[in-house]
CSV table of C-alpha atoms and ligand atoms in Angstrom, one decimal:
chain,number,residue,atom,x,y,z
K,1383,MET,CA,25.3,63.1,0.3
K,1384,GLY,CA,25.7,65.2,-2.3
K,1385,VAL,CA,23.0,65.9,-4.9
K,1386,PHE,CA,23.9,64.0,-7.6
K,1387,GLN,CA,24.2,60.6,-4.7
K,1388,GLU,CA,21.1,61.5,-3.7
K,1389,LYS,CA,19.3,60.9,-7.1
K,1390,PHE,CA,21.3,58.0,-7.5
K,1391,GLU,CA,20.5,56.8,-4.1
K,1392,LYS,CA,16.4,57.5,-4.8
K,1393,ALA,CA,16.8,56.2,-8.9
K,1394,GLU,CA,14.1,53.9,-9.5
K,1395,THR,CA,15.1,50.5,-11.2
K,1396,ALA,CA,13.6,50.9,-14.9
K,1397,PHE,CA,13.0,47.0,-16.4
K,1398,ASN,CA,11.6,46.3,-19.6
K,1399,PHE,CA,10.2,42.8,-21.2
K,1400,GLU,CA,13.9,41.4,-21.8
K,1401,ASP,CA,15.1,42.2,-18.1
K,1402,VAL,CA,12.7,40.0,-16.6
K,1403,ILE,CA,11.5,36.2,-16.9
K,1404,LEU,CA,8.1,35.1,-15.9
K,1405,LEU,CA,8.8,31.8,-13.1
K,1406,PRO,CA,7.2,29.0,-13.5
K,1407,GLY,CA,4.3,28.2,-10.8
K,1408,PHE,CA,2.3,25.1,-9.2
K,1409,SER,CA,-0.6,24.5,-12.0
K,1410,GLN,CA,-3.3,22.8,-12.0
K,1411,ILE,CA,-5.1,23.8,-15.0
K,1412,GLU,CA,-4.3,23.2,-19.0
K,1413,PRO,CA,-3.7,25.8,-21.1
K,1414,ARG,CA,-6.4,25.3,-23.1
K,1415,ASN,CA,-8.7,26.0,-20.2
K,1416,ILE,CA,-7.2,29.2,-19.6
K,1417,ASP,CA,-10.1,32.2,-19.6
K,1418,LEU,CA,-8.3,35.0,-21.4
K,1419,ARG,CA,-11.5,37.2,-20.9
K,1420,THR,CA,-10.2,40.6,-19.5
K,1421,SER,CA,-10.9,44.4,-20.3
K,1422,PHE,CA,-10.1,47.0,-22.0
K,1423,SER,CA,-11.7,49.9,-19.6
K,1424,LYS,CA,-14.1,49.8,-17.3
K,1425,ASN,CA,-17.1,49.5,-19.0
K,1426,ILE,CA,-15.4,47.6,-21.7
K,1427,PRO,CA,-14.8,43.7,-21.6
K,1428,ILE,CA,-12.7,42.3,-24.3
K,1429,ASN,CA,-12.2,38.1,-25.0
K,1430,ILE,CA,-8.2,38.3,-25.1
K,1431,PRO,CA,-5.8,40.6,-23.6
K,1432,LEU,CA,-5.0,42.2,-26.9
K,1433,VAL,CA,-5.5,45.8,-28.9
K,1434,SER,CA,-4.5,47.2,-31.8
K,1435,SER,CA,-2.5,50.4,-31.9
K,1436,PRO,CA,-4.1,53.8,-33.2
K,1437,MET,CA,-1.2,53.9,-35.3
K,1438,ASP,CA,-2.2,54.9,-39.4
K,1439,THR,CA,0.0,52.1,-40.4
K,1440,VAL,CA,-1.5,49.7,-38.0
K,1441,THR,CA,-5.8,50.6,-37.2
K,1442,GLU,CA,-8.4,51.3,-40.1
K,1443,SER,CA,-11.6,50.1,-40.1
K,1444,GLU,CA,-10.3,46.7,-41.2
K,1445,MET,CA,-8.0,45.9,-38.4
K,1446,ALA,CA,-10.3,47.3,-36.1
K,1447,ILE,CA,-13.2,44.8,-37.6
K,1448,ALA,CA,-10.8,42.1,-37.8
K,1449,ILE,CA,-9.3,42.2,-33.9
K,1450,ALA,CA,-12.9,42.6,-32.3
K,1451,ARG,CA,-13.8,39.5,-34.3
K,1452,HIS,CA,-11.4,37.7,-32.7
K,1453,GLY,CA,-12.0,38.8,-28.8
K,1454,GLY,CA,-9.4,42.0,-29.3
K,1455,ILE,CA,-10.7,45.4,-29.6
K,1456,GLY,CA,-9.1,48.1,-32.0
K,1457,VAL,CA,-8.6,51.8,-31.7
K,1458,VAL,CA,-8.8,53.8,-34.9
K,1459,HIS,CA,-6.0,56.3,-35.5
K,1460,ARG,CA,-7.0,60.0,-35.8
K,1461,ASN,CA,-4.0,60.9,-38.2
K,1462,CYS,CA,-7.1,62.3,-40.5
K,1463,SER,CA,-9.9,64.3,-40.9
K,1464,ALA,CA,-12.7,63.8,-38.0
K,1465,GLU,CA,-14.8,62.8,-40.8
K,1466,GLU,CA,-12.7,60.5,-41.9
K,1467,GLU,CA,-12.0,58.7,-38.7
K,1468,LEU,CA,-15.9,58.8,-37.8
K,1469,GLU,CA,-16.1,56.9,-41.1
K,1470,MET,CA,-14.1,54.6,-40.1
K,1471,VAL,CA,-16.0,54.0,-36.9
K,1472,LYS,CA,-19.3,53.7,-39.0
K,1473,ALA,CA,-17.6,50.7,-40.9
K,1474,VAL,CA,-16.9,49.1,-38.2
K,1475,LYS,CA,-20.3,49.1,-36.4
K,1476,ARG,CA,-21.7,48.5,-39.4
K,1477,ALA,CA,-20.2,45.5,-40.4
K,1478,GLU,CA,-21.7,42.6,-38.3
K,1479,SER,CA,-24.1,44.3,-36.4
K,1480,PHE,CA,-27.3,42.3,-36.2
K,1481,ILE,CA,-29.5,45.7,-36.8
K,1482,ILE,CA,-27.8,48.1,-38.8
K,1483,ARG,CA,-28.8,51.7,-37.1
K,1484,ASP,CA,-27.1,54.1,-39.0
K,1485,VAL,CA,-28.8,52.7,-42.5
K,1486,ILE,CA,-27.3,54.6,-45.6
K,1487,THR,CA,-30.7,55.1,-47.7
K,1488,ILE,CA,-32.1,56.7,-51.0
K,1489,ASN,CA,-34.9,59.0,-52.0
K,1490,LYS,CA,-36.9,57.7,-54.8
K,1491,GLU,CA,-36.4,60.7,-57.1
K,1492,ALA,CA,-32.6,59.9,-57.0
K,1493,THR,CA,-31.4,58.2,-60.4
K,1494,VAL,CA,-30.4,54.6,-60.4
K,1495,GLY,CA,-26.8,56.0,-61.6
K,1496,ASP,CA,-26.6,57.5,-58.3
K,1497,ALA,CA,-27.6,54.7,-56.2
K,1498,ALA,CA,-25.2,52.3,-58.3
K,1499,GLU,CA,-22.4,54.9,-57.1
K,1500,LEU,CA,-23.9,55.0,-53.4
K,1501,MET,CA,-23.4,51.3,-52.9
K,1502,ARG,CA,-20.1,51.0,-54.4
K,1503,LYS,CA,-18.6,54.5,-52.5
K,1504,HIS,CA,-19.6,52.6,-48.6
K,1505,LYS,CA,-19.4,49.2,-50.5
K,1506,ILE,CA,-23.0,47.7,-49.8
K,1507,SER,CA,-25.4,46.3,-51.7
K,1508,GLY,CA,-29.1,47.4,-51.0
K,1509,LEU,CA,-30.4,50.7,-50.3
K,1510,PRO,CA,-33.9,50.6,-48.8
K,1511,VAL,CA,-35.8,53.8,-50.3
K,1512,ILE,CA,-37.6,56.3,-48.4
K,1513,GLU,CA,-40.1,59.3,-48.5
K,1514,GLU,CA,-40.9,61.2,-45.9
K,1515,ASN,CA,-38.6,59.3,-43.4
K,1516,ARG,CA,-41.2,56.2,-44.3
K,1517,LEU,CA,-40.1,53.0,-46.0
K,1518,ILE,CA,-41.7,52.8,-49.8
K,1519,GLY,CA,-38.9,50.1,-51.4
K,1520,ILE,CA,-35.6,48.6,-51.9
K,1521,ILE,CA,-33.2,48.7,-54.5
K,1522,THR,CA,-30.5,46.4,-54.8
K,1523,GLY,CA,-27.3,45.5,-57.1
K,1524,ARG,CA,-29.1,43.3,-59.1
K,1525,ASP,CA,-31.9,46.1,-60.0
K,1526,VAL,CA,-29.6,48.5,-60.6
K,1527,ARG,CA,-26.9,46.5,-62.8
K,1528,PHE,CA,-28.8,46.2,-65.9
K,1529,ALA,CA,-30.9,49.2,-65.6
K,1530,ASP,CA,-30.6,52.1,-67.3
K,1531,PRO,CA,-28.8,54.7,-65.2
K,1532,SER,CA,-30.9,57.9,-65.7
K,1533,ILE,CA,-33.9,56.6,-64.6
K,1534,LYS,CA,-35.4,57.3,-61.0
K,1535,VAL,CA,-34.9,54.7,-58.3
K,1536,GLU,CA,-39.0,54.4,-57.8
K,1537,ASP,CA,-39.1,53.1,-61.2
K,1538,ALA,CA,-36.2,50.1,-60.5
K,1539,MET,CA,-36.9,49.5,-56.5
K,1540,THR,CA,-38.6,46.5,-55.8
K,1541,LYS,CA,-41.8,47.8,-54.0
K,1542,ASP,CA,-43.2,45.1,-52.2
K,1543,VAL,CA,-41.2,45.2,-49.2
K,1544,VAL,CA,-40.4,42.5,-46.6
K,1545,VAL,CA,-40.5,44.2,-43.4
K,1546,ALA,CA,-39.5,42.6,-40.1
K,1547,GLY,CA,-40.7,44.5,-36.6
K,1548,PRO,CA,-38.8,46.2,-34.2
K,1549,LYS,CA,-38.7,43.4,-31.7
K,1550,VAL,CA,-37.6,41.0,-34.3
K,1551,THR,CA,-35.2,38.5,-33.1
K,1552,PRO,CA,-31.9,37.0,-35.2
K,1553,GLU,CA,-33.6,33.9,-35.3
K,1554,GLU,CA,-37.3,35.3,-36.2
K,1555,ALA,CA,-34.8,38.0,-39.1
K,1556,ILE,CA,-33.3,34.5,-40.1
K,1557,GLU,CA,-36.4,32.6,-40.7
K,1558,LEU,CA,-37.8,35.7,-42.6
K,1559,MET,CA,-35.1,35.8,-45.4
K,1560,LYS,CA,-35.0,32.3,-45.6
K,1561,ARG,CA,-38.4,32.0,-46.5
K,1562,HIS,CA,-38.4,35.2,-48.9
K,1563,ARG,CA,-35.1,34.2,-50.1
K,1564,ILE,CA,-33.6,37.5,-49.6
K,1565,GLU,CA,-30.5,39.1,-48.4
K,1566,LYS,CA,-32.0,42.2,-46.5
K,1567,LEU,CA,-35.0,43.2,-43.8
K,1568,PRO,CA,-36.0,46.3,-43.2
K,1569,VAL,CA,-37.0,46.9,-39.9
K,1570,VAL,CA,-40.0,49.6,-39.4
K,1571,GLU,CA,-41.9,50.8,-37.2
K,1572,SER,CA,-46.0,50.3,-37.6
K,1573,ASP,CA,-46.1,53.5,-39.4
K,1574,LYS,CA,-43.6,52.3,-41.9
K,1575,ARG,CA,-41.0,54.5,-40.1
K,1576,LEU,CA,-37.2,53.0,-41.2
K,1577,ILE,CA,-35.9,52.1,-37.9
K,1578,GLY,CA,-32.9,49.6,-39.1
K,1579,LEU,CA,-31.5,47.0,-41.8
K,1580,ILE,CA,-30.8,43.3,-41.3
K,1581,THR,CA,-28.9,41.9,-43.8
K,1582,TYR,CA,-28.1,38.1,-43.7
K,1583,LYS,CA,-24.5,38.2,-44.2
K,1584,ASP,CA,-24.8,40.1,-40.9
K,1585,VAL,CA,-26.8,37.5,-38.5
K,1586,ALA,CA,-25.3,34.6,-40.1
K,1587,LEU,CA,-21.8,35.9,-39.3
K,1588,ARG,CA,-22.8,36.6,-35.6
K,1589,GLY,CA,-22.6,32.1,-35.2
K,1590,GLU,CA,-19.0,32.5,-37.2
K,1591,TYR,CA,-17.5,34.7,-34.2
K,1592,LYS,CA,-18.4,33.5,-31.3
K,1593,ASP,CA,-15.5,35.1,-29.1
K,1594,ALA,CA,-16.4,38.6,-31.0
K,1595,SER,CA,-15.9,41.6,-28.6
K,1596,ARG,CA,-19.9,42.7,-29.2
K,1597,ASP,CA,-21.6,45.8,-27.8
K,1598,SER,CA,-25.8,45.3,-26.3
K,1599,GLU,CA,-26.8,45.4,-29.5
K,1600,GLY,CA,-24.3,42.9,-31.1
K,1601,ARG,CA,-21.9,45.3,-33.2
K,1602,LEU,CA,-18.4,45.1,-32.8
K,1603,ARG,CA,-16.9,47.1,-30.3
K,1604,VAL,CA,-14.4,49.9,-31.6
K,1605,ALA,CA,-12.7,52.5,-30.2
K,1606,ALA,CA,-10.6,55.8,-31.2
K,1607,ALA,CA,-8.1,58.2,-30.7
K,1608,VAL,CA,-8.6,61.6,-30.3
K,1609,SER,CA,-6.4,64.7,-29.2
K,1610,PRO,CA,-7.2,65.7,-26.3
K,1611,PHE,CA,-7.9,69.5,-27.6
K,1612,ASP,CA,-10.5,68.4,-30.0
K,1613,LEU,CA,-14.0,68.3,-28.7
K,1614,ASP,CA,-15.5,68.6,-31.6
K,1615,ARG,CA,-14.0,65.4,-33.0
K,1616,ALA,CA,-14.4,63.7,-29.4
K,1617,LYS,CA,-18.0,64.8,-29.8
K,1618,LEU,CA,-18.9,63.3,-33.0
K,1619,LEU,CA,-17.2,60.2,-32.6
K,1620,ALA,CA,-18.4,59.5,-28.6
K,1621,LYS,CA,-22.2,58.6,-30.3
K,1622,TYR,CA,-20.6,55.6,-31.9
K,1623,VAL,CA,-17.6,54.4,-30.3
K,1624,ASP,CA,-17.7,52.5,-27.2
K,1625,ALA,CA,-14.4,54.5,-25.9
K,1626,LEU,CA,-12.3,57.0,-26.7
K,1627,VAL,CA,-8.4,56.9,-25.7
K,1628,ILE,CA,-7.1,60.4,-25.2
K,1629,ASP,CA,-4.0,60.4,-27.7
K,1630,VAL,CA,-1.1,62.0,-26.4
K,1631,ALA,CA,2.8,61.1,-26.1
K,1632,HIS,CA,3.3,62.8,-22.5
K,1633,PHE,CA,-0.4,62.6,-20.5
K,1634,HIS,CA,1.1,64.1,-17.5
K,1635,ASN,CA,1.2,67.9,-18.6
K,1636,ARG,CA,-1.4,70.1,-17.2
K,1637,ASN,CA,-3.1,71.7,-20.2
K,1638,VAL,CA,-3.8,67.9,-21.8
K,1639,ILE,CA,-5.2,66.8,-18.2
K,1640,GLU,CA,-7.6,70.1,-17.9
K,1641,ALA,CA,-8.8,69.7,-20.9
K,1642,THR,CA,-9.6,65.9,-21.0
K,1643,LYS,CA,-11.2,66.6,-17.7
K,1644,ARG,CA,-13.3,69.4,-19.7
K,1645,LEU,CA,-13.8,66.5,-22.9
K,1646,ALA,CA,-14.5,64.1,-20.1
K,1647,LYS,CA,-17.4,65.7,-19.0
K,1648,GLU,CA,-19.1,66.5,-22.5
K,1649,VAL,CA,-19.4,62.7,-23.3
K,1650,ASN,CA,-20.9,59.9,-21.9
K,1651,VAL,CA,-18.3,56.8,-23.5
K,1652,ASP,CA,-15.6,55.4,-21.5
K,1653,ILE,CA,-12.6,57.5,-21.5
K,1654,VAL,CA,-9.1,55.8,-21.9
K,1655,ILE,CA,-5.9,58.5,-20.8
K,1656,GLY,CA,-2.3,58.0,-22.1
K,1657,ASN,CA,0.3,57.4,-22.2
K,1658,LEU,CA,1.3,57.7,-18.6
K,1659,GLY,CA,5.1,56.5,-17.6
K,1660,THR,CA,5.2,57.2,-13.8
K,1661,LYS,CA,3.4,56.8,-10.4
K,1662,GLN,CA,2.8,60.4,-9.8
K,1663,GLY,CA,1.5,60.6,-13.4
K,1664,VAL,CA,-1.2,58.5,-12.6
K,1665,LEU,CA,-1.6,60.0,-9.3
K,1666,ASP,CA,-1.6,63.2,-10.4
K,1667,SER,CA,-4.2,62.4,-13.5
K,1668,VAL,CA,-6.2,60.0,-12.3
K,1669,SER,CA,-7.5,62.2,-9.3
K,1670,ARG,CA,-7.9,65.3,-11.2
K,1671,ILE,CA,-10.3,63.8,-13.9
K,1672,GLU,CA,-13.6,62.0,-12.9
K,1673,ASN,CA,-14.1,58.8,-14.0
K,1674,VAL,CA,-11.2,57.6,-16.2
K,1675,ALA,CA,-12.2,54.3,-17.5
K,1676,GLY,CA,-8.6,53.1,-18.7
K,1677,LEU,CA,-4.5,53.9,-18.8
K,1678,ARG,CA,-2.5,53.4,-21.3
K,1679,VAL,CA,0.8,53.1,-20.3
K,1680,GLY,CA,4.7,53.3,-21.5
K,1681,ILE,CA,6.4,55.5,-23.1
K,1682,GLY,CA,9.3,55.5,-25.6
K,1683,SER,CA,9.4,51.8,-26.1
K,1684,GLY,CA,7.7,51.1,-29.5
K,1685,SER,CA,9.3,49.5,-32.3
K,1686,VAL,CA,9.2,52.9,-34.1
K,1687,CYS,CA,9.9,55.0,-31.3
K,1688,ILE,CA,13.1,57.3,-30.8
K,1689,THR,CA,12.1,59.6,-28.2
K,1690,THR,CA,14.5,57.9,-25.9
K,1691,GLU,CA,17.2,58.2,-28.5
K,1692,VAL,CA,16.4,61.5,-29.1
K,1693,THR,CA,15.6,62.9,-25.5
K,1694,ARG,CA,17.0,60.0,-23.1
K,1695,ALA,CA,13.1,60.3,-21.4
K,1696,GLY,CA,11.3,57.8,-21.3
K,1697,SER,CA,9.4,55.0,-19.2
K,1698,PRO,CA,9.9,51.4,-20.5
K,1699,THR,CA,6.3,49.6,-21.3
K,1700,LEU,CA,6.7,46.8,-18.2
K,1701,PHE,CA,8.2,49.8,-15.7
K,1702,ALA,CA,5.5,52.0,-16.7
K,1703,VAL,CA,2.7,48.9,-16.1
K,1704,SER,CA,4.3,48.9,-12.4
K,1705,GLN,CA,4.1,52.2,-11.8
K,1706,ALA,CA,0.5,52.2,-12.8
K,1707,ALA,CA,-0.4,49.7,-10.8
K,1708,ASP,CA,1.4,50.9,-8.0
K,1709,ALA,CA,-0.2,54.3,-7.8
K,1710,LEU,CA,-3.5,52.2,-8.4
K,1711,GLU,CA,-3.0,50.2,-5.7
K,1712,GLU,CA,-2.7,53.4,-3.8
K,1713,LEU,CA,-5.7,54.9,-4.6
K,1714,GLY,CA,-7.6,51.6,-3.9
K,1715,LEU,CA,-9.0,51.8,-7.4
K,1716,LYS,CA,-9.6,49.2,-9.8
K,1717,ILE,CA,-8.8,50.7,-13.6
K,1718,PRO,CA,-7.7,48.8,-16.5
K,1719,VAL,CA,-3.9,49.0,-17.3
K,1720,ILE,CA,-2.8,49.2,-21.1
K,1721,ALA,CA,0.8,48.5,-21.7
K,1722,ASP,CA,1.6,49.6,-24.5
K,1723,GLY,CA,5.0,49.6,-26.7
K,1724,GLY,CA,7.9,46.8,-27.5
K,1725,ILE,CA,5.4,43.7,-27.9
K,1726,ARG,CA,6.6,41.2,-29.9
K,1727,ASN,CA,5.7,38.2,-28.0
K,1728,PRO,CA,2.8,36.6,-26.5
K,1729,GLY,CA,5.6,36.2,-23.4
K,1730,ASP,CA,5.6,40.2,-23.3
K,1731,VAL,CA,1.6,40.0,-22.8
K,1732,ALA,CA,2.4,37.7,-20.2
K,1733,LEU,CA,4.5,39.3,-18.3
K,1734,ALA,CA,2.8,42.6,-18.2
K,1735,ILE,CA,-0.4,41.3,-17.1
K,1736,ALA,CA,1.9,39.8,-14.2
K,1737,PHE,CA,2.9,43.1,-13.3
K,1738,GLY,CA,-0.7,44.6,-13.5
K,1739,ALA,CA,-2.1,45.3,-16.6
K,1740,SER,CA,-5.5,44.1,-18.5
K,1741,CYS,CA,-4.3,43.9,-21.6
K,1742,ALA,CA,-1.9,44.9,-24.5
K,1743,MET,CA,-1.5,47.6,-27.7
K,1744,LEU,CA,0.3,46.2,-30.6
K,1745,GLY,CA,1.9,48.6,-33.1
K,1746,TYR,CA,4.4,46.5,-34.5
K,1747,VAL,CA,2.8,42.7,-34.9
K,1748,LEU,CA,0.0,43.9,-36.2
K,1749,ALA,CA,1.3,46.2,-38.8
K,1750,GLY,CA,2.8,43.2,-40.8
K,1751,CYS,CA,-0.5,41.7,-40.9
K,1752,LYS,CA,-3.3,41.7,-44.2
K,1753,GLU,CA,-5.7,43.7,-42.6
K,1754,SER,CA,-3.5,46.9,-41.9
K,1755,PRO,CA,-3.3,49.9,-44.2
K,1756,SER,CA,-0.3,50.1,-44.7
K,1757,PRO,CA,1.5,49.4,-48.2
K,1758,THR,CA,3.4,46.0,-49.1
K,1759,THR,CA,6.5,45.4,-50.9
K,1760,ILE,CA,8.8,43.0,-51.8
K,1761,ILE,CA,12.2,43.2,-50.1
K,1762,ASN,CA,15.0,40.4,-51.5
K,1763,GLY,CA,11.8,37.6,-52.8
K,1764,LYS,CA,10.0,38.5,-49.1
K,1765,TYR,CA,7.0,40.5,-48.5
K,1766,PHE,CA,7.3,43.7,-46.2
K,1767,LYS,CA,4.6,45.9,-45.1
K,1768,LEU,CA,5.1,49.6,-43.5
K,1769,HIS,CA,5.0,50.8,-40.2
K,1770,ARG,CA,5.8,54.3,-39.1
K,1771,GLY,CA,5.6,56.3,-36.0
K,1772,MET,CA,3.0,58.6,-35.3
K,1773,GLY,CA,5.8,61.3,-34.1
K,1774,SER,CA,7.9,60.2,-37.4
K,1775,GLN,CA,8.4,63.1,-40.0
K,1776,SER,CA,5.9,61.6,-42.7
K,1777,ALA,CA,3.0,60.7,-40.3
K,1778,ARG,CA,3.6,64.4,-38.9
K,1779,GLN,CA,3.4,65.9,-42.1
K,1780,LYS,CA,-0.1,64.9,-42.5
K,1781,ARG,CA,-1.2,65.7,-38.8
K,1782,MET,CA,0.2,69.2,-39.3
K,1783,ALA,CA,-2.2,69.3,-42.5
K,1784,LEU,CA,-5.3,68.1,-40.7
K,1785,ASP,CA,-5.2,68.4,-37.1
K,1786,ARG,CA,-5.0,71.8,-36.3
K,1787,TYR,CA,-4.5,71.1,-32.3
K,1788,ALA,CA,-1.6,69.3,-32.4
K,1789,THR,CA,0.7,72.3,-32.2
K,1790,PHE,CA,4.1,72.0,-34.0
K,1791,SER,CA,6.2,72.7,-30.7
K,1792,LYS,CA,9.0,69.9,-31.0
K,1793,GLU,CA,11.0,69.9,-34.2
K,1794,ILE,CA,13.0,66.7,-34.0
K,1795,PRO,CA,10.8,63.8,-35.3
K,1796,GLU,CA,10.2,61.1,-32.4
K,1797,GLY,CA,9.6,58.0,-34.3
K,1798,THR,CA,11.0,56.4,-37.2
K,1799,GLU,CA,9.6,54.2,-40.6
K,1800,ILE,CA,10.4,50.7,-40.8
K,1801,TRP,CA,10.1,47.9,-43.1
K,1802,VAL,CA,8.3,45.0,-40.9
K,1803,PRO,CA,7.7,41.3,-42.2
K,1804,TYR,CA,4.6,40.2,-43.8
K,1805,ARG,CA,2.9,37.7,-40.9
K,1806,GLY,CA,-0.6,36.7,-42.5
K,1807,ASP,CA,-3.8,37.5,-41.2
K,1808,VAL,CA,-4.8,38.5,-37.5
K,1809,ALA,CA,-6.9,35.5,-37.4
K,1810,SER,CA,-3.6,33.4,-37.3
K,1811,VAL,CA,-1.9,35.8,-35.3
K,1812,ILE,CA,-4.4,36.5,-32.7
K,1813,SER,CA,-4.4,32.7,-32.5
K,1814,GLU,CA,-0.7,32.5,-32.1
K,1815,PHE,CA,-0.7,35.2,-29.5
K,1816,ALA,CA,-3.7,33.5,-27.8
K,1817,SER,CA,-2.0,30.1,-27.6
K,1818,GLY,CA,1.6,31.6,-26.4
K,1819,ILE,CA,-0.2,33.8,-23.6
K,1820,ARG,CA,-2.4,30.9,-22.8
K,1821,ALA,CA,0.9,28.8,-22.4
K,1822,ALA,CA,2.5,31.5,-20.4
K,1823,MET,CA,-0.4,31.5,-17.8
K,1824,GLY,CA,0.1,27.5,-17.7
K,1825,TYR,CA,3.7,27.6,-16.8
K,1826,ALA,CA,2.6,30.7,-14.1
K,1827,GLY,CA,-0.2,28.5,-13.0
K,1828,ALA,CA,-2.9,30.8,-13.4
K,1829,SER,CA,-6.2,30.2,-14.9
K,1830,ASN,CA,-7.5,33.7,-15.5
K,1831,ILE,CA,-6.0,37.2,-16.1
K,1832,GLU,CA,-6.9,38.2,-12.5
K,1833,ASP,CA,-5.0,34.9,-11.6
K,1834,LEU,CA,-2.1,36.2,-13.3
K,1835,LYS,CA,-2.0,39.2,-11.5
K,1836,ARG,CA,-2.2,38.0,-8.5
K,1837,LYS,CA,0.0,34.8,-8.8
K,1838,GLY,CA,2.7,35.7,-11.7
K,1839,ARG,CA,6.1,35.8,-9.8
K,1840,VAL,CA,9.3,37.0,-11.9
K,1841,ALA,CA,13.0,37.0,-12.1
K,1842,LYS,CA,15.6,39.7,-12.9
K,1843,ILE,CA,17.9,38.2,-15.4
K,1844,VAL,CA,21.2,39.7,-15.2
K,1845,SER,CA,22.1,41.4,-17.7
K,1846,ARG,CA,24.6,40.6,-20.7
K,1847,ARG,CA,26.8,44.0,-19.9
K,1848,GLU,CA,27.0,42.8,-15.8
K,1849,LYS,CA,27.4,38.9,-17.0
K,1850,SER,CA,30.4,39.7,-19.4
K,1851,SER,CA,31.5,42.3,-16.5
K,1852,VAL,CA,31.9,39.6,-14.5
K,1853,SER,CA,33.7,37.4,-16.9
K,1854,GLN,CA,36.3,39.9,-17.3
K,1855,SER,CA,36.8,40.6,-14.2
K,1856,THR,CA,37.4,36.8,-13.2
K,1857,MET,CA,39.9,36.2,-16.7
K,1858,ILE,CA,41.9,39.5,-14.8
L,294,XMP,P1,4.7,49.1,-31.2
L,294,XMP,O1,6.4,48.4,-30.6
L,294,XMP,O2,4.0,47.9,-31.2
L,294,XMP,O3,4.6,50.1,-30.3
L,294,XMP,O4,4.7,49.3,-32.6
L,294,XMP,C1,3.0,50.8,-30.5
L,294,XMP,C2,3.2,52.4,-29.6
L,294,XMP,O5,4.1,52.6,-30.2
L,294,XMP,C3,3.9,54.6,-29.4
L,294,XMP,N1,4.3,55.3,-31.2
L,294,XMP,C4,5.5,55.7,-30.7
L,294,XMP,N2,6.0,56.8,-29.9
L,294,XMP,N3,7.4,58.1,-30.9
L,294,XMP,C5,7.3,57.5,-30.2
L,294,XMP,O6,8.1,57.5,-29.2
L,294,XMP,C6,6.5,57.6,-32.4
L,294,XMP,O7,6.7,58.4,-33.5
L,294,XMP,C7,5.6,56.7,-32.3
L,294,XMP,N4,4.6,55.9,-32.8
L,294,XMP,C8,3.7,55.5,-31.9
L,294,XMP,C9,2.9,53.9,-29.6
L,294,XMP,O8,2.1,54.1,-27.8
L,294,XMP,C10,2.2,52.7,-29.9
L,294,XMP,O9,0.9,52.2,-29.7
């Protein structure tokens, strides 16, 4: 057999969402009773199989907050300084925590103007006043609004502060705040050392988002993207995030694997690696790096990817999922797989799960939402939002300036920019996806995500090209 013939003989069939269909199976459950709980990574459970992509037109704090409130998790992008990325992560952790640990405070010597500026900058409405780590007062928006900005904080603050002890429960906190008609309750040790802050809004919101993805302290979960070569950033973020996502286009690379191996030893959070596209890639990576907690798979199928057009290299998302599932089976390991790139419909998510994914990462779908950071425009009377590839010319210019570890080795852009239709808020998109995924699982006869992985059967669809060649030959 010739060399080329052998290559063809051994070639795998790479397929994607449009090439297969989920087959109906025997069903014993109503879609509304289907359980969508799954995992983002080994130690991060989520309540719906949806994750927002670390792209600068998709996930900043507003998106991460919205998706976590509805049961998924956001991965904050890294196309910015480490400090900016950290600020976004902290904003998510602050958004609804029962007790805010990372409290923004002010010194009694500062002016009322300083306090107003600090509140504006952090979008908050009150600041505990501190002297040598001890709480001595609280200053709120109401106190600063009509006060002379040049007077000292200590002359405008409320001195008689209602406080809670370290063991306060959400119910006790609500009771205290109602009784004293206050919206902020500092949490202090017996020696008045400030150890946290409870806001009425946060405790009340806990009941509002019942399916939210929360950590053990009740704060919304969030992940952050990092370069494998940026150890300082990883260490900085690791103190606050639930997981770090090693964010490179092609993970199966010796330098990337070695750097990730070093990084993983220095931090104490779940590490998700990617992107991977082949069984060998997963085998090589997982066997060399200790404790990989998640795999992000799919190369070149994203809505704004031109990698495959430019390089003719890639691994379609669904194929990549099946490759990862094969590798994990061979290794006898259970590591959540995240299907990434080209997902447009709930059915795509269901298919990815049927092939072994635990959840799906969305770029295009979420870029069109109100909470995405991208600009909005009107074209022919309709609203659109910008979505750009992280390998696009404009995104790379920014990354070049700020991420000195991203070597500009490839001269050709691998991403593009598109306008995506505005599609309302994240809540409605997630609800549409959750219903669609449940409906697909109903057809497949699966009552939960693991069940769909086990039971989901698929059929191949004859491609249009094959169909037309058949009809042409019939005509001849
Ligand atoms: P969707 O289709 O959901 O895909 O928008 C999101 C995923 O696309 C990947 N991505 C890129 N791939 N060039 C690429 O080849 C790029 O410039 C680019 N930017 C993003 C990424 O995996 C993302 O999650």
